[in-house]
Amino acid sequence: MQIKRYEAKNVQEALEKIKRELGPDAIILSNKQLSGGKTPRIEVVAAKDDGETPLSRSFPGRRDGNGDGSLPVPGIPPLGDKNEWDGLKEDIGELKVLLRELKKRDEMFDAFGEVKERFNILFDLLGLKDTGGKNHLSQVYSRLVAQGVSKKSACILLEMLNRGTMTDRPGTPEEGMKLVEDLIRNRIRRKQPAGIDGRIKVFVGSTGVGKTTTIAKLAAHYTLGGKKRVGLATTDTYRIAAPEQLKTYARIMGIPVQVAADINGLRKVIEDFSDRDVILVDTPGMGLNDLSHFERTRDMFASRDGVEMSLLLSLVSSRENLYNTLSRFEDLGIDRIILTKMDECRRFGFLFDLVEKVRKPVSYVTTGQNVPHDIEEVTSENLAKLIVAGTLH
Ligand SMILES: Nc1nc2c(ncn2[C@@H]2O[C@H](COP(=O)(O)OP(=O)(O)O)[C@@H](O)[C@H]2O)c(=O)[nH]1
Ligand SMILES: [Mg+2]
C-alpha cells in the first residue's frame, strides 16, 4: 500500500492532487484542519492499494470484496466523483458528532461514578453500609432535611447518633427521629448557658418584628401569672405612635409606663420604678444600617447593671436576614433570643443551625397576634421538638 500526506487550501484542492498522483482508486485515511498559519489549511492522508503491503494482505477478503482493486474500508467509498466525496464528508461529520456524544457520555459516567463513590464514603462514615435494610438512618436523614435542617447538620446529627450515645439502632424512622430529638435536646441543655435574669428587660430587634406586642404579652404574664409588679418603658421617641401603642396596652393592664429619651431619662425611669419587680423596656426598630439607633441603644444600656437584653428574631425572615441581624445585634451584647411569628412558619429545622451558632438561650416563642395569649416559654424539650417535628408539643 502506498500512503501519502497532502496539504491543501481546501478539500477540493487536496482531492485533485490525490487524484492526479494516486489515481481514482485512492482512499482517504484521514483528514484534518491544520492549526497555525495565516490561511486555513487541511491535511489529507490518502492511500492507494498496490497489492504489496502486509496491510492489504492481512485483509484479503476485503480486498476481493469490491472486486475493483480498491481497499474497501467499511463506510469509506473509493475516491471517485464529487458526489461520493460529499457523501464521505457527511459520514465523517456524523462520525465526529457520534464521537463527541460518546465522549460526553463517558464524562457523565465518570461524574456519576464520583458521586457514587462519595455516597459510599458517606454511608461508610455513617455506618449505613451493608445493614440489610435494618437501620433507618437514611430515612431519618431525609426527614430532617425535609424539616429544614441543613444537609451538613443532618449528616453531623446522624454521625453523632451513630458514634455516640446510641446503643440500639432505630427500628423505624420514627424511632430514629425520636433519638435525634433526644440528642438535640441534650445538646441544647449542655451547650446553652442559662442566661442572666435581669430586672431591666430590654427588647431589641428590627422594625415590625413584634417587640411591642411581645412586651405587652410578657407584661400580662408577669402581672397575672407571676404576680409581679411591672413597669413599662420605651426609648422609642422617633415615631409619635410608638409610645402610644405601649401606653394603650399599659392602660388596659393598669401598668405604669414612662418614656426615656436618653441615658438620663433612663436613669430617672429606673429610679421611678424602684418599687417594680420587673421593668420591660421597648426600643425603636433598628434597620441593619441604622448606625445612630444602635449606638444610642448601646450607650444607654452600657452599664449592663441589672440589664437583660433580648433580641427578637422573626421566624418568617429569610435565613440570610436572620444571620445578618444576629451579627449586627451581637454588638449590643445580647443575652437571650425571642423567636416571633412562629404561626407564620412551617418548618423549623433551620433553628438547629441557629442555636448551634448563637449559643444564647431562646427564652420565648410567639405564636400569633393575640395579647396576652400567643406566647410560649421555650425549653430544651419543646425547642428540640420544634426543630425535629415542627411543633412545640
Ligand atoms: N403572626 C404574628 N404576628 C405578630 C406576632 N407578634 C407580633 N405580630 C404582629 O406584627 C406586627 C408588628 O408588631 P409590633 O409589636 O408593633 O412590632 P415592633 O415594631 O417590633 O414593635 C403587628 O401587626 C403584630 O400584631 C406573632 O407572633 N405572630
Ligand atoms: Mg414597636
GROMACS .gro file of C-alpha atoms and ligand atoms in nm:
model
  422
    1MET     CA    1   0.000   0.000   0.000
    2GLN     CA    2   0.122   0.343  -0.089
    3ILE     CA    3   0.036   0.611   0.167
    4LYS     CA    4   0.084   0.984   0.112
    5ARG     CA    5   0.013   1.300   0.303
    6TYR     CA    6  -0.124   1.609   0.130
    7GLU     CA    7  -0.163   1.965   0.243
    8ALA     CA    8  -0.405   2.190   0.060
    9LYS     CA    9  -0.616   2.503   0.093
   10ASN     CA   10  -0.936   2.305   0.082
   11VAL     CA   11  -1.077   1.961   0.028
   12GLN     CA   12  -1.128   2.023  -0.342
   13GLU     CA   13  -0.765   2.110  -0.396
   14ALA     CA   14  -0.647   1.810  -0.191
   15LEU     CA   15  -0.877   1.582  -0.387
   16GLU     CA   16  -0.740   1.699  -0.718
   17LYS     CA   17  -0.382   1.646  -0.603
   18ILE     CA   18  -0.462   1.297  -0.474
   19LYS     CA   19  -0.644   1.201  -0.792
   20ARG     CA   20  -0.356   1.328  -1.000
   21GLU     CA   21  -0.090   1.143  -0.806
   22LEU     CA   22  -0.259   0.827  -0.677
   23GLY     CA   23  -0.537   0.787  -0.927
   24PRO     CA   24  -0.915   0.748  -0.881
   25ASP     CA   25  -0.882   0.432  -0.668
   26ALA     CA   26  -0.705   0.612  -0.384
   27ILE     CA   27  -0.879   0.614  -0.050
   28ILE     CA   28  -0.877   0.877   0.218
   29LEU     CA   29  -0.736   0.758   0.552
   30SER     CA   30  -0.767   1.080   0.744
   31ASN     CA   31  -0.849   1.443   0.703
   32LYS     CA   32  -0.795   1.726   0.948
   33GLN     CA   33  -0.778   2.103   0.976
   34LEU     CA   34  -0.426   2.232   1.036
   35SER     CA   35  -0.386   2.491   1.309
   36GLY     CA   36  -0.148   2.788   1.287
   37GLY     CA   37  -0.059   2.967   0.969
   38LYS     CA   38  -0.230   3.269   0.825
   39THR     CA   39  -0.466   3.093   0.589
   40PRO     CA   40  -0.663   2.780   0.682
   41ARG     CA   41  -0.515   2.458   0.551
   42ILE     CA   42  -0.614   2.098   0.566
   43GLU     CA   43  -0.413   1.781   0.579
   44VAL     CA   44  -0.538   1.474   0.398
   45VAL     CA   45  -0.370   1.135   0.419
   46ALA     CA   46  -0.456   0.917   0.122
   47ALA     CA   47  -0.356   0.565   0.026
   48LYS     CA   48  -0.353   0.355  -0.281
   49ASP     CA   49  -0.355  -0.020  -0.262
   50ASP     CA   50  -0.078  -0.166  -0.471
   51GLY     CA   51  -0.140  -0.523  -0.353
   52GLU     CA   52   0.205  -0.550  -0.199
   53THR     CA   53   0.186  -0.428   0.159
   54PRO     CA   54   0.121  -0.651   0.461
   55LEU     CA   55  -0.181  -0.436   0.535
   56SER     CA   56  -0.366  -0.526   0.223
   57ARG     CA   57  -0.255  -0.886   0.255
   58SER     CA   58  -0.393  -0.910   0.600
   59PHE     CA   59  -0.739  -0.824   0.465
   60PRO     CA   60  -0.755  -1.046   0.158
   61GLY     CA   61  -1.128  -1.097   0.186
   62ARG     CA   62  -1.190  -0.728   0.191
   63ARG     CA   63  -0.962  -0.662  -0.095
   64ASP     CA   64  -1.155  -0.907  -0.303
   65GLY     CA   65  -1.481  -0.771  -0.171
   66ASN     CA   66  -1.514  -0.482  -0.411
   67GLY     CA   67  -1.353  -0.665  -0.696
   68ASP     CA   68  -1.216  -0.335  -0.825
   69GLY     CA   69  -0.872  -0.341  -0.661
   70SER     CA   70  -0.955  -0.075  -0.401
   71LEU     CA   71  -0.919  -0.131  -0.029
   72PRO     CA   72  -1.276  -0.143   0.092
   73VAL     CA   73  -1.270   0.023   0.433
   74PRO     CA   74  -1.630  -0.002   0.553
   75GLY     CA   75  -1.818   0.326   0.517
   76ILE     CA   76  -1.540   0.487   0.312
   77PRO     CA   77  -1.601   0.459  -0.058
   78PRO     CA   78  -1.315   0.465  -0.306
   79LEU     CA   79  -1.228   0.813  -0.412
   80GLY     CA   80  -1.444   0.878  -0.711
   81ASP     CA   81  -1.654   1.165  -0.835
   82LYS     CA   82  -1.769   1.471  -0.639
   83ASN     CA   83  -2.092   1.314  -0.505
   84GLU     CA   84  -1.900   1.030  -0.344
   85TRP     CA   85  -1.665   1.279  -0.186
   86ASP     CA   86  -1.957   1.477  -0.046
   87GLY     CA   87  -2.104   1.157   0.097
   88LEU     CA   88  -1.772   1.083   0.261
   89LYS     CA   89  -1.762   1.429   0.413
   90GLU     CA   90  -2.110   1.378   0.556
   91ASP     CA   91  -2.006   1.042   0.701
   92ILE     CA   92  -1.703   1.198   0.866
   93GLY     CA   93  -1.921   1.476   1.006
   94GLU     CA   94  -2.165   1.223   1.152
   95LEU     CA   95  -1.880   1.024   1.300
   96LYS     CA   96  -1.744   1.333   1.465
   97VAL     CA   97  -2.083   1.407   1.623
   98LEU     CA   98  -2.108   1.046   1.740
   99LEU     CA   99  -1.762   1.058   1.893
  100ARG     CA  100  -1.847   1.381   2.073
  101GLU     CA  101  -2.166   1.226   2.213
  102LEU     CA  102  -1.974   0.921   2.330
  103LYS     CA  103  -1.718   1.141   2.500
  104LYS     CA  104  -1.995   1.332   2.679
  105ARG     CA  105  -2.150   1.008   2.794
  106ASP     CA  106  -1.812   0.894   2.925
  107GLU     CA  107  -1.774   1.217   3.119
  108MET     CA  108  -2.121   1.171   3.264
  109PHE     CA  109  -2.039   0.820   3.372
  110ASP     CA  110  -1.719   0.947   3.533
  111ALA     CA  111  -1.911   1.214   3.725
  112PHE     CA  112  -2.174   0.962   3.829
  113GLY     CA  113  -1.902   0.725   3.948
  114GLU     CA  114  -1.753   1.002   4.157
  115VAL     CA  115  -2.088   1.086   4.320
  116LYS     CA  116  -2.147   0.717   4.389
  117GLU     CA  117  -1.806   0.693   4.548
  118ARG     CA  118  -1.879   0.992   4.772
  119PHE     CA  119  -2.206   0.837   4.881
  120ASN     CA  120  -2.022   0.518   4.966
  121ILE     CA  121  -1.778   0.713   5.179
  122LEU     CA  122  -2.063   0.897   5.349
  123PHE     CA  123  -2.259   0.578   5.410
  124ASP     CA  124  -1.944   0.418   5.541
  125LEU     CA  125  -1.894   0.708   5.773
  126LEU     CA  126  -2.248   0.685   5.898
  127GLY     CA  127  -2.234   0.310   5.926
  128LEU     CA  128  -2.517   0.278   5.677
  129LYS     CA  129  -2.349   0.017   5.466
  130ASP     CA  130  -2.442  -0.349   5.450
  131THR     CA  131  -2.707  -0.326   5.714
  132GLY     CA  132  -2.952  -0.525   5.511
  133GLY     CA  133  -3.215  -0.252   5.546
  134LYS     CA  134  -3.217  -0.295   5.925
  135ASN     CA  135  -3.140   0.063   6.014
  136HIS     CA  136  -3.337   0.363   5.904
  137LEU     CA  137  -3.082   0.635   5.929
  138SER     CA  138  -3.102   0.733   5.563
  139GLN     CA  139  -3.476   0.794   5.605
  140VAL     CA  140  -3.411   0.992   5.921
  141TYR     CA  141  -3.166   1.199   5.719
  142SER     CA  142  -3.429   1.272   5.452
  143ARG     CA  143  -3.689   1.366   5.714
  144LEU     CA  144  -3.452   1.603   5.891
  145VAL     CA  145  -3.368   1.775   5.564
  146ALA     CA  146  -3.741   1.793   5.484
  147GLN     CA  147  -3.788   1.973   5.819
  148GLY     CA  148  -3.536   2.233   5.708
  149VAL     CA  149  -3.224   2.104   5.890
  150SER     CA  150  -2.927   2.182   5.664
  151LYS     CA  151  -2.778   1.879   5.488
  152LYS     CA  152  -2.450   1.934   5.666
  153SER     CA  153  -2.615   1.942   6.008
  154ALA     CA  154  -2.830   1.639   5.926
  155CYS     CA  155  -2.509   1.446   5.847
  156ILE     CA  156  -2.345   1.566   6.167
  157LEU     CA  157  -2.651   1.467   6.373
  158LEU     CA  158  -2.660   1.119   6.222
  159GLU     CA  159  -2.292   1.077   6.272
  160MET     CA  160  -2.327   1.179   6.637
  161LEU     CA  161  -2.614   0.939   6.671
  162ASN     CA  162  -2.419   0.660   6.514
  163ARG     CA  163  -2.095   0.708   6.700
  164GLY     CA  164  -2.213   0.842   7.028
  165THR     CA  165  -2.483   0.758   7.268
  166MET     CA  166  -2.688   0.525   7.051
  167THR     CA  167  -2.691   0.177   7.191
  168ASP     CA  168  -2.977   0.040   6.982
  169ARG     CA  169  -3.030   0.110   6.618
  170PRO     CA  170  -3.372   0.259   6.549
  171GLY     CA  171  -3.625   0.000   6.442
  172THR     CA  172  -3.825   0.257   6.246
  173PRO     CA  173  -3.760   0.603   6.103
  174GLU     CA  174  -3.992   0.741   6.376
  175GLU     CA  175  -3.767   0.590   6.641
  176GLY     CA  176  -3.470   0.743   6.461
  177MET     CA  177  -3.635   1.087   6.471
  178LYS     CA  178  -3.705   1.045   6.841
  179LEU     CA  179  -3.339   0.963   6.902
  180VAL     CA  180  -3.232   1.272   6.709
  181GLU     CA  181  -3.476   1.480   6.913
  182ASP     CA  182  -3.324   1.345   7.237
  183LEU     CA  183  -2.979   1.423   7.105
  184ILE     CA  184  -3.071   1.782   7.015
  185ARG     CA  185  -3.244   1.834   7.349
  186ASN     CA  186  -2.936   1.716   7.541
  187ARG     CA  187  -2.715   1.927   7.321
  188ILE     CA  188  -2.922   2.241   7.384
  189ARG     CA  189  -2.920   2.169   7.755
  190ARG     CA  190  -2.545   2.112   7.764
  191LYS     CA  191  -2.430   2.386   7.530
  192GLN     CA  192  -2.655   2.674   7.618
  193PRO     CA  193  -2.577   2.887   7.918
  194ALA     CA  194  -2.870   2.959   8.149
  195GLY     CA  195  -2.854   3.330   8.067
  196ILE     CA  196  -2.879   3.613   8.314
  197ASP     CA  197  -3.210   3.712   8.464
  198GLY     CA  198  -3.204   4.091   8.485
  199ARG     CA  199  -3.465   4.311   8.644
  200ILE     CA  200  -3.445   4.554   8.349
  201LYS     CA  201  -3.551   4.355   8.047
  202VAL     CA  202  -3.471   4.532   7.720
  203PHE     CA  203  -3.618   4.415   7.389
  204VAL     CA  204  -3.437   4.495   7.065
  205GLY     CA  205  -3.484   4.392   6.703
  206SER     CA  206  -3.580   4.508   6.358
  207THR     CA  207  -3.889   4.717   6.296
  208GLY     CA  208  -4.212   4.516   6.294
  209VAL     CA  209  -4.055   4.202   6.443
  210GLY     CA  210  -4.306   4.211   6.731
  211LYS     CA  211  -4.127   4.391   7.016
  212THR     CA  212  -4.417   4.596   7.149
  213THR     CA  213  -4.669   4.313   7.115
  214THR     CA  214  -4.433   4.071   7.290
  215ILE     CA  215  -4.371   4.318   7.574
  216ALA     CA  216  -4.747   4.351   7.623
  217LYS     CA  217  -4.783   3.971   7.635
  218LEU     CA  218  -4.500   3.937   7.886
  219ALA     CA  219  -4.627   4.224   8.098
  220ALA     CA  220  -4.959   4.041   8.132
  221HIS     CA  221  -4.786   3.714   8.223
  222TYR     CA  222  -4.563   3.873   8.486
  223THR     CA  223  -4.858   4.064   8.632
  224LEU     CA  224  -5.123   3.794   8.623
  225GLY     CA  225  -4.926   3.471   8.640
  226GLY     CA  226  -4.614   3.579   8.828
  227LYS     CA  227  -4.790   3.832   9.050
  228LYS     CA  228  -4.503   4.068   8.986
  229ARG     CA  229  -4.511   4.446   8.983
  230VAL     CA  230  -4.427   4.552   8.630
  231GLY     CA  231  -4.317   4.888   8.491
  232LEU     CA  232  -4.312   4.960   8.119
  233ALA     CA  233  -4.073   5.198   7.944
  234THR     CA  234  -3.989   5.287   7.588
  235THR     CA  235  -3.685   5.455   7.436
  236ASP     CA  236  -3.867   5.488   7.105
  237THR     CA  237  -3.917   5.860   7.073
  238TYR     CA  238  -3.880   5.853   6.695
  239ARG     CA  239  -4.231   5.758   6.597
  240ILE     CA  240  -4.516   5.951   6.754
  241ALA     CA  241  -4.738   5.642   6.764
  242ALA     CA  242  -4.473   5.421   6.927
  243PRO     CA  243  -4.524   5.523   7.293
  244GLU     CA  244  -4.898   5.537   7.228
  245GLN     CA  245  -4.912   5.167   7.136
  246LEU     CA  246  -4.736   5.074   7.458
  247LYS     CA  247  -4.943   5.321   7.661
  248THR     CA  248  -5.263   5.163   7.530
  249TYR     CA  249  -5.152   4.819   7.649
  250ALA     CA  250  -5.033   4.968   7.980
  251ARG     CA  251  -5.369   5.140   8.037
  252ILE     CA  252  -5.563   4.820   7.968
  253MET     CA  253  -5.347   4.625   8.213
  254GLY     CA  254  -5.319   4.903   8.468
  255ILE     CA  255  -4.941   4.916   8.450
  256PRO     CA  256  -4.738   5.241   8.465
  257VAL     CA  257  -4.546   5.344   8.155
  258GLN     CA  258  -4.268   5.600   8.102
  259VAL     CA  259  -4.068   5.732   7.808
  260ALA     CA  260  -3.687   5.763   7.821
  261ALA     CA  261  -3.536   5.981   7.551
  262ASP     CA  262  -3.172   5.945   7.659
  263ILE     CA  263  -2.946   5.796   7.922
  264ASN     CA  264  -3.055   6.048   8.188
  265GLY     CA  265  -3.417   5.977   8.107
  266LEU     CA  266  -3.349   5.608   8.151
  267ARG     CA  267  -3.183   5.666   8.490
  268LYS     CA  268  -3.489   5.857   8.602
  269VAL     CA  269  -3.723   5.581   8.482
  270ILE     CA  270  -3.523   5.321   8.672
  271GLU     CA  271  -3.535   5.539   8.980
  272ASP     CA  272  -3.909   5.597   8.948
  273PHE     CA  273  -3.963   5.225   8.901
  274SER     CA  274  -3.750   5.127   9.202
  275ASP     CA  275  -4.058   4.960   9.354
  276ARG     CA  276  -4.114   4.746   9.043
  277ASP     CA  277  -4.002   4.381   9.028
  278VAL     CA  278  -3.953   4.396   8.653
  279ILE     CA  279  -3.905   4.682   8.405
  280LEU     CA  280  -3.980   4.595   8.044
  281VAL     CA  281  -3.813   4.835   7.800
  282ASP     CA  282  -3.927   4.878   7.440
  283THR     CA  283  -3.681   5.021   7.186
  284PRO     CA  284  -3.710   5.168   6.836
  285GLY     CA  285  -3.692   4.922   6.547
  286MET     CA  286  -3.340   4.925   6.414
  287GLY     CA  287  -3.261   4.866   6.049
  288LEU     CA  288  -2.936   4.685   5.977
  289ASN     CA  289  -2.771   5.006   5.858
  290ASP     CA  290  -2.921   5.223   6.126
  291LEU     CA  291  -2.600   5.318   6.300
  292SER     CA  292  -2.731   5.601   6.517
  293HIS     CA  293  -3.006   5.387   6.678
  294PHE     CA  294  -2.754   5.113   6.751
  295GLU     CA  295  -2.507   5.348   6.912
  296ARG     CA  296  -2.776   5.521   7.115
  297THR     CA  297  -2.915   5.191   7.244
  298ARG     CA  298  -2.569   5.056   7.322
  299ASP     CA  299  -2.476   5.373   7.512
  300MET     CA  300  -2.800   5.380   7.708
  301PHE     CA  301  -2.752   5.025   7.839
  302ALA     CA  302  -2.372   5.023   7.851
  303SER     CA  303  -2.357   4.984   8.229
  304ARG     CA  304  -2.542   4.649   8.193
  305ASP     CA  305  -2.637   4.689   8.556
  306GLY     CA  306  -2.933   4.458   8.608
  307VAL     CA  307  -2.993   4.466   8.232
  308GLU     CA  308  -3.101   4.159   8.037
  309MET     CA  309  -3.121   4.219   7.662
  310SER     CA  310  -3.337   4.003   7.437
  311LEU     CA  311  -3.308   4.006   7.061
  312LEU     CA  312  -3.631   3.932   6.878
  313LEU     CA  313  -3.596   3.739   6.554
  314SER     CA  314  -3.889   3.684   6.323
  315LEU     CA  315  -3.916   3.325   6.203
  316VAL     CA  316  -4.051   3.449   5.873
  317SER     CA  317  -3.730   3.635   5.779
  318SER     CA  318  -3.502   3.477   5.528
  319ARG     CA  319  -3.210   3.288   5.673
  320GLU     CA  320  -2.971   3.540   5.530
  321ASN     CA  321  -3.159   3.816   5.706
  322LEU     CA  322  -3.161   3.624   6.034
  323TYR     CA  323  -2.786   3.579   6.030
  324ASN     CA  324  -2.725   3.939   5.925
  325THR     CA  325  -2.949   4.059   6.208
  326LEU     CA  326  -2.771   3.835   6.454
  327SER     CA  327  -2.425   3.953   6.368
  328ARG     CA  328  -2.543   4.314   6.368
  329PHE     CA  329  -2.712   4.295   6.710
  330GLU     CA  330  -2.439   4.086   6.871
  331ASP     CA  331  -2.256   4.416   6.918
  332LEU     CA  332  -2.518   4.523   7.169
  333GLY     CA  333  -2.441   4.227   7.395
  334ILE     CA  334  -2.744   4.006   7.351
  335ASP     CA  335  -2.836   3.775   7.643
  336ARG     CA  336  -3.138   3.591   7.504
  337ILE     CA  337  -3.327   3.525   7.186
  338ILE     CA  338  -3.703   3.551   7.139
  339LEU     CA  339  -3.845   3.395   6.823
  340THR     CA  340  -4.156   3.563   6.686
  341LYS     CA  341  -4.429   3.477   6.435
  342MET     CA  342  -4.399   3.101   6.466
  343ASP     CA  343  -4.759   3.080   6.345
  344GLU     CA  344  -4.646   3.208   6.005
  345CYS     CA  345  -4.373   2.950   5.957
  346ARG     CA  346  -4.398   2.578   5.882
  347ARG     CA  347  -4.052   2.427   5.908
  348PHE     CA  348  -3.814   2.494   6.192
  349GLY     CA  349  -3.517   2.266   6.123
  350PHE     CA  350  -3.300   2.567   6.045
  351LEU     CA  351  -3.320   2.661   6.414
  352PHE     CA  352  -3.076   2.380   6.487
  353ASP     CA  353  -2.806   2.567   6.296
  354LEU     CA  354  -2.914   2.894   6.454
  355VAL     CA  355  -2.897   2.778   6.814
  356GLU     CA  356  -2.570   2.596   6.748
  357LYS     CA  357  -2.422   2.915   6.611
  358VAL     CA  358  -2.562   3.165   6.858
  359ARG     CA  359  -2.523   2.969   7.179
  360LYS     CA  360  -2.766   3.205   7.352
  361PRO     CA  361  -3.074   3.068   7.523
  362VAL     CA  362  -3.402   3.103   7.338
  363SER     CA  363  -3.645   3.219   7.606
  364TYR     CA  364  -3.978   3.261   7.426
  365VAL     CA  365  -4.152   3.194   7.102
  366THR     CA  366  -4.454   3.397   6.999
  367THR     CA  367  -4.730   3.219   6.816
  368GLY     CA  368  -4.976   3.486   6.697
  369GLN     CA  369  -5.107   3.838   6.734
  370ASN     CA  370  -5.330   3.779   7.036
  371VAL     CA  371  -5.223   3.961   7.351
  372PRO     CA  372  -5.158   3.810   7.601
  373HIS     CA  373  -5.209   3.450   7.490
  374ASP     CA  374  -4.986   3.389   7.190
  375ILE     CA  375  -4.653   3.334   7.361
  376GLU     CA  376  -4.481   3.023   7.499
  377GLU     CA  377  -4.180   2.975   7.716
  378VAL     CA  378  -3.907   2.781   7.537
  379THR     CA  379  -3.735   2.485   7.698
  380SER     CA  380  -3.478   2.243   7.562
  381GLU     CA  381  -3.765   1.992   7.527
  382ASN     CA  382  -4.003   2.197   7.318
  383LEU     CA  383  -3.725   2.358   7.113
  384ALA     CA  384  -3.587   2.015   7.017
  385LYS     CA  385  -3.940   1.903   6.927
  386LEU     CA  386  -3.996   2.216   6.721
  387ILE     CA  387  -3.676   2.154   6.525
  388VAL     CA  388  -3.739   1.786   6.459
  389ALA     CA  389  -4.119   1.762   6.444
  390GLY     CA  390  -4.225   2.118   6.358
  391THR     CA  391  -4.441   2.154   6.669
  392LEU     CA  392  -4.384   2.261   7.028
  393HIS     CA  393  -4.595   1.984   7.188
  394LIG     N1  394  -4.850   3.646   6.302
  394LIG     C1  395  -4.792   3.709   6.404
  394LIG     N2  396  -4.789   3.842   6.408
  394LIG     C2  397  -4.729   3.903   6.512
  394LIG     C3  398  -4.670   3.829   6.617
  394LIG     N3  399  -4.617   3.919   6.705
  394LIG     C4  400  -4.644   4.041   6.656
  394LIG     N4  401  -4.710   4.033   6.540
  394LIG     C5  402  -4.761   4.141   6.456
  394LIG     O1  403  -4.650   4.207   6.393
  394LIG     C6  404  -4.681   4.343   6.374
  394LIG     C7  405  -4.571   4.430   6.434
  394LIG     O2  406  -4.570   4.410   6.574
  394LIG     P1  407  -4.507   4.517   6.674
  394LIG     O3  408  -4.518   4.461   6.810
  394LIG     O4  409  -4.565   4.650   6.652
  394LIG     O5  410  -4.357   4.517   6.621
  394LIG     P2  411  -4.237   4.613   6.664
  394LIG     O6  412  -4.221   4.714   6.555
  394LIG     O7  413  -4.117   4.525   6.672
  394LIG     O8  414  -4.272   4.672   6.795
  394LIG     C8  415  -4.815   4.368   6.439
  394LIG     O9  416  -4.914   4.365   6.341
  394LIG     C9  417  -4.832   4.249   6.533
  394LIG    O10  418  -4.967   4.216   6.556
  394LIG    C10  419  -4.675   3.685   6.610
  394LIG    O11  420  -4.627   3.612   6.696
  394LIG     N5  421  -4.737   3.631   6.501
  395MG      MG  422  -4.292   4.874   6.849
   0.00000   0.00000   0.00000
